[in-house]
Short mmCIF file of C-alpha atoms in Angstrom, two decimals:
data_model
loop_
_atom_site.label_atom_id
_atom_site.label_comp_id
_atom_site.label_asym_id
_atom_site.label_seq_id
_atom_site.Cartn_x
_atom_site.Cartn_y
_atom_site.Cartn_z
CA UNK A 28 17.54 -2.07 12.34
CA UNK A 29 17.40 0.37 9.23
CA UNK A 30 14.32 2.35 8.44
CA UNK A 31 13.36 4.78 5.92
CA UNK A 32 10.40 5.72 6.95
CA UNK A 33 11.49 8.04 10.27
CA UNK A 34 8.31 9.54 11.87
CA UNK A 35 7.87 12.52 9.38
CA UNK A 36 5.16 14.20 7.48
CA UNK A 37 3.80 12.22 4.42
CA UNK A 38 3.59 14.45 2.03
CA UNK A 39 0.10 14.61 -0.11
CA UNK A 40 0.09 11.64 -2.64
CA UNK A 41 1.28 11.60 -5.95
CA UNK A 42 -0.59 9.11 -8.50
CA UNK A 43 1.36 6.73 -10.41
CA UNK A 44 2.86 10.14 -12.59
CA UNK A 45 5.42 8.88 -9.99
CA UNK A 46 8.39 11.78 -9.66
CA UNK A 47 12.29 10.80 -12.03
CA UNK A 48 14.46 9.67 -8.97
CA UNK A 49 11.51 7.14 -7.45
CA UNK A 50 10.63 6.00 -10.56
CA UNK A 51 14.19 5.23 -11.43
CA UNK A 52 14.61 3.68 -8.16
CA UNK A 53 11.42 1.35 -8.06
CA UNK A 54 12.47 0.73 -11.60
CA UNK A 55 15.98 -0.16 -10.65
CA UNK A 56 14.34 -3.15 -8.02
CA UNK A 57 11.84 -3.90 -9.81
CA UNK A 58 9.63 -2.90 -7.86
CA UNK A 59 5.70 -2.57 -8.87
CA UNK A 60 4.82 0.29 -8.97
CA UNK A 61 0.96 0.38 -8.72
CA UNK A 62 1.84 -1.86 -5.65
CA UNK A 63 4.03 0.61 -4.14
CA UNK A 64 1.29 3.57 -4.68
CA UNK A 65 -1.87 1.23 -2.66
CA UNK A 66 0.79 0.67 0.00
CA UNK A 67 1.52 4.12 -0.15
CA UNK A 68 -1.46 5.81 -0.59
CA UNK A 69 -2.59 3.40 3.32
CA UNK A 70 -0.30 5.57 4.66
CA UNK A 71 -1.83 8.58 3.49
CA UNK A 72 -5.11 7.08 4.74
CA UNK A 73 -3.96 6.02 8.63
CA UNK A 74 -8.43 5.50 9.13
CA UNK A 75 -8.57 2.92 5.78
CA UNK A 76 -9.54 2.80 2.31
CA UNK A 77 -11.16 0.32 0.46
CA UNK A 78 -10.70 -0.87 -2.80
CA UNK A 79 -13.37 1.39 -4.50
CA UNK A 80 -11.66 4.04 -3.30
CA UNK A 81 -8.49 3.38 -3.52
CA UNK A 82 -8.31 2.74 -7.34
CA UNK A 83 -11.21 6.32 -7.91
CA UNK A 84 -8.27 7.17 -6.07
CA UNK A 85 -5.32 6.46 -7.81
CA UNK A 86 -7.21 5.33 -11.25
CA UNK A 87 -7.14 1.96 -11.87
CA UNK A 88 -10.16 -0.40 -11.77
CA UNK A 89 -11.12 -1.77 -7.88
CA UNK A 90 -11.23 -5.29 -8.58
CA UNK A 91 -7.19 -5.07 -9.72
CA UNK A 92 -6.56 -2.65 -6.51
CA UNK A 93 -8.51 -5.73 -4.42
CA UNK A 94 -5.86 -8.38 -6.11
CA UNK A 95 -3.20 -6.73 -5.25
CA UNK A 96 -4.86 -6.04 -1.47
CA UNK A 97 -5.86 -9.45 -0.93
CA UNK A 98 -2.22 -10.95 -1.88
CA UNK A 99 -1.02 -8.27 0.43
CA UNK A 100 -3.16 -8.91 3.20
CA UNK A 101 -1.97 -12.38 2.73
CA UNK A 102 1.42 -11.03 3.77
CA UNK A 103 0.14 -9.07 6.49
CA UNK A 104 0.76 -5.41 4.81
CA UNK A 105 -2.21 -4.98 5.58
CA UNK A 106 -5.10 -5.88 7.22
CA UNK A 107 -8.93 -5.31 6.86
CA UNK A 108 -12.53 -5.02 8.14
CA UNK A 109 -16.30 -4.73 7.05
CA UNK A 110 -16.82 -1.14 6.35
CA UNK A 111 -20.34 -0.24 9.73
CA UNK A 112 -23.79 0.07 8.59
CA UNK A 113 -22.44 -2.46 4.72
CA UNK A 114 -23.03 -6.33 3.87
CA UNK A 115 -20.67 -8.57 4.31
CA UNK A 116 -18.94 -7.54 0.98
CA UNK A 117 -15.23 -7.47 0.40
CA UNK A 118 -16.79 -4.74 -2.14
CA UNK A 119 -17.35 -3.04 1.53
CA UNK A 120 -14.16 -3.98 3.02
CA UNK A 121 -11.68 -1.15 4.55
CA UNK A 122 -7.96 -1.51 4.75
CA UNK A 123 -5.16 -0.56 6.11
CA UNK A 124 -1.73 -0.30 6.05
CA UNK A 125 0.20 -2.33 8.71
CA UNK A 126 3.38 0.04 9.50
CA UNK A 127 4.58 -2.08 11.83
CA UNK A 128 4.97 -5.26 8.78
CA UNK A 129 6.42 -2.67 6.32
CA UNK A 130 8.61 -1.37 7.69
CA UNK A 131 10.30 -4.97 8.96
CA UNK A 132 9.27 -5.87 5.17
CA UNK A 133 11.11 -2.05 4.27
CA UNK A 134 14.75 -3.73 6.16
CA UNK A 135 14.63 -7.57 5.52
CA UNK A 136 14.88 -5.99 1.99
CA UNK A 137 17.62 -3.69 2.80
CA UNK A 138 19.88 -6.45 5.22
CA UNK A 139 19.43 -8.31 1.73
CA UNK A 140 20.49 -5.93 -0.15
CA UNK A 141 23.44 -5.10 1.34
CA UNK A 142 24.04 -8.75 1.18
CA UNK A 143 23.33 -9.39 5.20
#
C-alpha cells in the first residue's frame, strides 16, 4: 500500500486560504477544498470537534460543515458520538476522523490515478 501520510506531526491548521502548490494540486485533481479542510481540521484535533467548532474555526456556517460531516460519516470517514452532558441534538455531536478509512481512501485514489 502507498501512504501519503506518515506518522509525522500535523502542522497548525491553515484556513481555506490554502498554500499555492497545495491549492493548485487540489484544483487539478478536482478535490473539494472545504471538505479537505474539514478532514484536515479533524486530523489536527484527534479528540474530535462539533460542526459548530469546526465552522467557527474555518469561518464557515456550521450547517454547511454538518452536511459535509453527515456525508463523510456515511462513507465511514468520520465517526460521531453525543457530547457528554449535552442534549440529543446533532448540534452536540462530536466528530472524529477515522484515520484508517482516510488512509484507505487515499491509497485507493492513488491506485486509481496510477491506473493500477
